[in-house]
Amino acid sequence: MEGKIINMVAVLLSLVACATAQQCGRQAGGRTCANNLCCSQYGYCGTTAAYCSPSQSCQSNCQSGGGSSGGGGTGASASNVRATYHYYNPAQHGWDLNAVSAYCSTWDANKSLAWRSKYGWTAFCGPAGPTGQAACGKCLKVTNTGTGTQATVRIVDQCSNGGLDLDVAVFNQLDTNKAGYAQGHLTVNYQFVNCGD
C-alpha cells in the first residue's frame, strides 16, 4: 500500500512539473525567460541551439550562433516573418506619437524630435523579442527576404499580425521589387539592434 502511494505522488509531481514547465513565449502569455535565456518554439527556456537558434523557431532572446549572450532583446531575431504596412505618416504628424495614437506614446512621446525621427516607425508583435512596454523604443534591422534590402526601424506601437506593421514609407523602401505591394505583405527577417541613441 505504501508503495502505491509513493508511486501516485511521483506521478502527480511529474504531471505538475509538465503542466508548469512551459515558461515563455506565446505558450506563456508572451513572457520572456529570466537571466536572458532563450525561449524555444515550444515555450521552454534554455541556452543551446535548440532553444536559441532562429532556424529552430526561437521565440525570444534568440542568437544567430545558438546560445545566449545578449540581454534586453538586443540580438533577438526571427526569420520569415510577415510584415504589413500602416499609414503612420510620421513626418506629416510632426513625428508626434500621440497624434498617431501609438501604444508607446505613453513612454516615448516626450523623447526628443531627433530621437523620434531618427528611424522609420513600426508596430511590433513578432515571435522573438520583448513585448509590450519592454519593446517600445527598441530598434530592428529588417531585411526583405526576397530582395535583401534592409532598413532600421524603431518600435512605436503594437500589432496583431504576428510580425511587423511597418510605416508605409519603410514598407515601400524595403519593397524594391513591388512583390510586397502585389501580395499585401512582405516576408522579412528582423534582428534587434542597438539604436545608437
mmCIF file of C-alpha atoms in Angstrom:
data_model
loop_
_atom_site.group_PDB
_atom_site.id
_atom_site.type_symbol
_atom_site.label_atom_id
_atom_site.label_comp_id
_atom_site.label_asym_id
_atom_site.label_seq_id
_atom_site.Cartn_x
_atom_site.Cartn_y
_atom_site.Cartn_z
ATOM 1 C CA MET A 1 0.000 0.000 0.000
ATOM 2 C CA GLU A 2 2.797 2.389 0.899
ATOM 3 C CA GLY A 3 4.486 1.687 -2.465
ATOM 4 C CA LYS A 4 1.289 2.596 -4.345
ATOM 5 C CA ILE A 5 1.025 5.917 -2.503
ATOM 6 C CA ILE A 6 4.638 6.763 -3.311
ATOM 7 C CA ASN A 7 4.048 5.894 -6.973
ATOM 8 C CA MET A 8 0.887 8.046 -7.085
ATOM 9 C CA VAL A 9 2.728 11.002 -5.544
ATOM 10 C CA ALA A 10 5.559 10.589 -8.068
ATOM 11 C CA VAL A 11 3.085 10.524 -10.971
ATOM 12 C CA LEU A 12 1.266 13.611 -9.661
ATOM 13 C CA LEU A 13 4.531 15.513 -9.242
ATOM 14 C CA SER A 14 5.533 14.590 -12.795
ATOM 15 C CA LEU A 15 2.209 15.852 -14.142
ATOM 16 C CA VAL A 16 2.514 19.121 -12.226
ATOM 17 C CA ALA A 17 6.075 19.614 -13.493
ATOM 18 C CA CYS A 18 4.966 19.016 -17.086
ATOM 19 C CA ALA A 19 1.985 21.329 -16.753
ATOM 20 C CA THR A 20 4.068 24.205 -15.417
ATOM 21 C CA ALA A 21 7.229 23.707 -17.481
ATOM 22 C CA GLN A 22 6.254 25.988 -20.370
ATOM 23 C CA GLN A 23 7.690 29.237 -19.140
ATOM 24 C CA CYS A 24 7.861 31.654 -22.045
ATOM 25 C CA GLY A 25 6.631 32.832 -25.414
ATOM 26 C CA ARG A 26 3.129 32.571 -26.794
ATOM 27 C CA GLN A 27 2.530 29.470 -24.648
ATOM 28 C CA ALA A 28 3.043 31.608 -21.511
ATOM 29 C CA GLY A 29 1.336 34.849 -22.472
ATOM 30 C CA GLY A 30 4.400 36.389 -24.136
ATOM 31 C CA ARG A 31 6.695 36.118 -21.109
ATOM 32 C CA THR A 32 10.429 36.075 -21.716
ATOM 33 C CA CYS A 33 12.921 33.882 -19.886
ATOM 34 C CA ALA A 34 14.793 35.096 -16.810
ATOM 35 C CA ASN A 35 18.558 35.671 -16.971
ATOM 36 C CA ASN A 36 18.420 36.317 -20.744
ATOM 37 C CA LEU A 37 17.839 32.641 -21.555
ATOM 38 C CA CYS A 38 16.393 31.835 -24.972
ATOM 39 C CA CYS A 39 12.769 30.769 -25.408
ATOM 40 C CA SER A 40 12.295 27.724 -27.656
ATOM 41 C CA GLN A 41 9.481 27.309 -30.165
ATOM 42 C CA TYR A 42 7.728 25.119 -27.571
ATOM 43 C CA GLY A 43 7.861 27.664 -24.741
ATOM 44 C CA TYR A 44 10.816 26.363 -22.724
ATOM 45 C CA CYS A 45 13.871 28.326 -21.520
ATOM 46 C CA GLY A 46 17.415 27.213 -22.311
ATOM 47 C CA THR A 47 20.806 28.072 -23.780
ATOM 48 C CA THR A 48 21.511 25.526 -26.527
ATOM 49 C CA ALA A 49 20.917 25.965 -30.257
ATOM 50 C CA ALA A 50 17.615 24.076 -29.912
ATOM 51 C CA TYR A 51 16.389 26.961 -27.730
ATOM 52 C CA CYS A 52 18.298 29.908 -29.229
ATOM 53 C CA SER A 53 18.504 29.383 -32.973
ATOM 54 C CA PRO A 54 16.116 31.345 -35.208
ATOM 55 C CA SER A 55 16.172 28.338 -37.566
ATOM 56 C CA GLN A 56 14.605 26.333 -34.716
ATOM 57 C CA SER A 57 11.846 28.991 -34.348
ATOM 58 C CA CYS A 58 13.263 30.502 -31.161
ATOM 59 C CA GLN A 59 10.735 32.991 -29.724
ATOM 60 C CA SER A 60 12.861 35.439 -27.697
ATOM 61 C CA ASN A 61 16.467 36.294 -26.805
ATOM 62 C CA CYS A 62 17.445 34.326 -29.923
ATOM 63 C CA GLN A 63 21.041 34.239 -31.087
ATOM 64 C CA SER A 64 22.277 33.575 -34.594
ATOM 65 C CA GLY A 65 25.002 31.243 -33.393
ATOM 66 C CA GLY A 66 22.915 29.486 -30.739
ATOM 67 C CA GLY A 67 23.477 30.055 -27.059
ATOM 68 C CA SER A 68 22.538 33.075 -25.023
ATOM 69 C CA SER A 69 24.760 36.101 -24.860
ATOM 70 C CA GLY A 70 22.587 39.155 -25.188
ATOM 71 C CA GLY A 71 20.157 40.944 -22.985
ATOM 72 C CA GLY A 72 17.068 43.080 -23.045
ATOM 73 C CA GLY A 73 16.101 41.965 -26.524
ATOM 74 C CA THR A 74 19.377 43.037 -28.155
ATOM 75 C CA GLY A 75 20.299 40.324 -30.613
ATOM 76 C CA ALA A 76 16.882 38.617 -30.585
ATOM 77 C CA SER A 77 15.849 37.769 -34.120
ATOM 78 C CA ALA A 78 13.290 35.940 -36.221
ATOM 79 C CA SER A 79 13.121 34.734 -39.803
ATOM 80 C CA ASN A 80 10.354 34.618 -42.406
ATOM 81 C CA VAL A 81 8.055 36.985 -40.529
ATOM 82 C CA ARG A 82 5.017 38.681 -42.064
ATOM 83 C CA ALA A 83 5.335 42.471 -42.456
ATOM 84 C CA THR A 84 2.310 44.545 -43.424
ATOM 85 C CA TYR A 85 2.069 48.332 -43.647
ATOM 86 C CA HIS A 86 0.297 51.074 -41.732
ATOM 87 C CA TYR A 87 -0.151 54.762 -42.572
ATOM 88 C CA TYR A 88 1.607 56.387 -39.608
ATOM 89 C CA ASN A 89 2.985 59.137 -41.885
ATOM 90 C CA PRO A 90 5.175 60.442 -39.034
ATOM 91 C CA ALA A 91 6.574 63.441 -40.949
ATOM 92 C CA GLN A 92 3.030 64.682 -41.668
ATOM 93 C CA HIS A 93 2.243 64.421 -37.950
ATOM 94 C CA GLY A 94 5.403 66.163 -36.741
ATOM 95 C CA TRP A 95 6.813 62.824 -35.535
ATOM 96 C CA ASP A 96 4.213 63.032 -32.737
ATOM 97 C CA LEU A 97 3.453 59.594 -31.271
ATOM 98 C CA ASN A 98 0.306 60.937 -29.588
ATOM 99 C CA ALA A 99 -1.057 62.210 -32.915
ATOM 100 C CA VAL A 100 -0.992 58.685 -34.362
ATOM 101 C CA SER A 101 -2.237 57.030 -31.145
ATOM 102 C CA ALA A 102 0.838 54.804 -30.932
ATOM 103 C CA TYR A 103 0.902 52.378 -28.000
ATOM 104 C CA CYS A 104 4.395 53.537 -26.999
ATOM 105 C CA SER A 105 3.370 57.207 -26.764
ATOM 106 C CA THR A 106 2.780 56.715 -23.029
ATOM 107 C CA TRP A 107 6.523 56.235 -22.550
ATOM 108 C CA ASP A 108 8.154 57.782 -25.622
ATOM 109 C CA ALA A 109 6.055 60.782 -26.741
ATOM 110 C CA ASN A 110 8.273 63.200 -24.800
ATOM 111 C CA LYS A 111 11.531 61.936 -26.307
ATOM 112 C CA SER A 112 13.384 64.482 -28.433
ATOM 113 C CA LEU A 113 12.410 65.119 -32.043
ATOM 114 C CA ALA A 114 15.836 63.807 -33.080
ATOM 115 C CA TRP A 115 15.099 60.536 -31.238
ATOM 116 C CA ARG A 116 11.581 60.179 -32.688
ATOM 117 C CA SER A 117 12.642 60.976 -36.254
ATOM 118 C CA LYS A 118 15.934 59.057 -36.396
ATOM 119 C CA TYR A 119 14.319 55.904 -37.866
ATOM 120 C CA GLY A 120 11.142 54.901 -39.633
ATOM 121 C CA TRP A 121 8.385 53.552 -37.399
ATOM 122 C CA THR A 122 6.915 50.117 -36.925
ATOM 123 C CA ALA A 123 4.442 48.261 -34.782
ATOM 124 C CA PHE A 124 5.872 45.046 -33.342
ATOM 125 C CA CYS A 125 4.233 41.738 -32.493
ATOM 126 C CA GLY A 126 6.910 39.381 -33.725
ATOM 127 C CA PRO A 127 7.634 35.882 -32.459
ATOM 128 C CA ALA A 128 11.009 36.791 -30.887
ATOM 129 C CA GLY A 129 11.935 39.678 -28.627
ATOM 130 C CA PRO A 130 10.381 41.762 -25.876
ATOM 131 C CA THR A 131 6.693 42.623 -25.876
ATOM 132 C CA GLY A 132 4.556 45.484 -24.603
ATOM 133 C CA GLN A 133 6.333 48.405 -22.961
ATOM 134 C CA ALA A 134 9.639 46.488 -22.999
ATOM 135 C CA ALA A 135 9.649 46.653 -26.827
ATOM 136 C CA CYS A 136 8.945 50.385 -27.048
ATOM 137 C CA GLY A 137 11.787 52.451 -28.465
ATOM 138 C CA LYS A 138 13.872 49.438 -29.456
ATOM 139 C CA CYS A 139 15.284 49.175 -32.982
ATOM 140 C CA LEU A 140 15.124 46.402 -35.543
ATOM 141 C CA LYS A 141 17.199 45.758 -38.625
ATOM 142 C CA VAL A 142 14.617 44.442 -41.085
ATOM 143 C CA THR A 143 15.588 42.528 -44.228
ATOM 144 C CA ASN A 144 13.266 41.775 -47.141
ATOM 145 C CA THR A 145 13.911 38.069 -47.775
ATOM 146 C CA GLY A 146 13.026 38.434 -51.452
ATOM 147 C CA THR A 147 15.486 41.219 -52.295
ATOM 148 C CA GLY A 148 17.936 41.525 -49.398
ATOM 149 C CA THR A 149 17.006 45.208 -48.974
ATOM 150 C CA GLN A 150 17.424 46.373 -45.359
ATOM 151 C CA ALA A 151 16.118 49.178 -43.159
ATOM 152 C CA THR A 152 16.429 50.020 -39.478
ATOM 153 C CA VAL A 153 13.154 50.900 -37.750
ATOM 154 C CA ARG A 154 12.065 51.961 -34.274
ATOM 155 C CA ILE A 155 9.226 50.199 -32.434
ATOM 156 C CA VAL A 156 6.483 52.697 -31.564
ATOM 157 C CA ASP A 157 3.360 50.536 -31.490
ATOM 158 C CA GLN A 158 1.893 47.044 -31.065
ATOM 159 C CA CYS A 159 0.160 44.946 -33.711
ATOM 160 C CA SER A 160 -1.651 41.649 -34.035
ATOM 161 C CA ASN A 161 -0.411 40.155 -37.310
ATOM 162 C CA GLY A 162 2.318 38.052 -35.688
ATOM 163 C CA GLY A 163 5.152 40.129 -37.135
ATOM 164 C CA LEU A 164 5.626 43.783 -38.052
ATOM 165 C CA ASP A 165 3.301 46.552 -39.203
ATOM 166 C CA LEU A 166 5.742 48.950 -40.860
ATOM 167 C CA ASP A 167 5.068 52.583 -41.687
ATOM 168 C CA VAL A 168 4.172 52.651 -45.380
ATOM 169 C CA ALA A 169 7.339 54.618 -46.248
ATOM 170 C CA VAL A 170 9.548 51.907 -44.720
ATOM 171 C CA PHE A 171 7.467 49.176 -46.374
ATOM 172 C CA ASN A 172 7.975 50.871 -49.752
ATOM 173 C CA GLN A 173 11.710 51.324 -49.067
ATOM 174 C CA LEU A 174 12.017 47.560 -48.484
ATOM 175 C CA ASP A 175 9.657 46.548 -51.305
ATOM 176 C CA THR A 176 12.079 47.308 -54.145
ATOM 177 C CA ASN A 177 10.575 44.688 -56.484
ATOM 178 C CA LYS A 178 6.938 45.591 -55.588
ATOM 179 C CA ALA A 179 6.144 41.947 -54.744
ATOM 180 C CA GLY A 180 5.065 43.007 -51.244
ATOM 181 C CA TYR A 181 2.610 45.518 -52.657
ATOM 182 C CA ALA A 182 1.238 42.863 -55.008
ATOM 183 C CA GLN A 183 0.653 40.316 -52.221
ATOM 184 C CA GLY A 184 -0.233 42.801 -49.461
ATOM 185 C CA HIS A 185 2.726 41.924 -47.242
ATOM 186 C CA LEU A 186 6.453 41.275 -47.221
ATOM 187 C CA THR A 187 8.288 38.306 -45.771
ATOM 188 C CA VAL A 188 11.162 39.649 -43.680
ATOM 189 C CA ASN A 189 13.827 38.702 -41.194
ATOM 190 C CA TYR A 190 14.463 41.008 -38.255
ATOM 191 C CA GLN A 191 17.084 41.402 -35.595
ATOM 192 C CA PHE A 192 17.061 43.682 -32.576
ATOM 193 C CA VAL A 193 19.964 46.111 -32.869
ATOM 194 C CA ASN A 194 21.400 48.961 -30.834
ATOM 195 C CA CYS A 195 19.659 52.209 -31.843
ATOM 196 C CA GLY A 196 22.804 54.226 -31.197
ATOM 197 C CA ASP A 197 20.889 56.849 -29.208
#
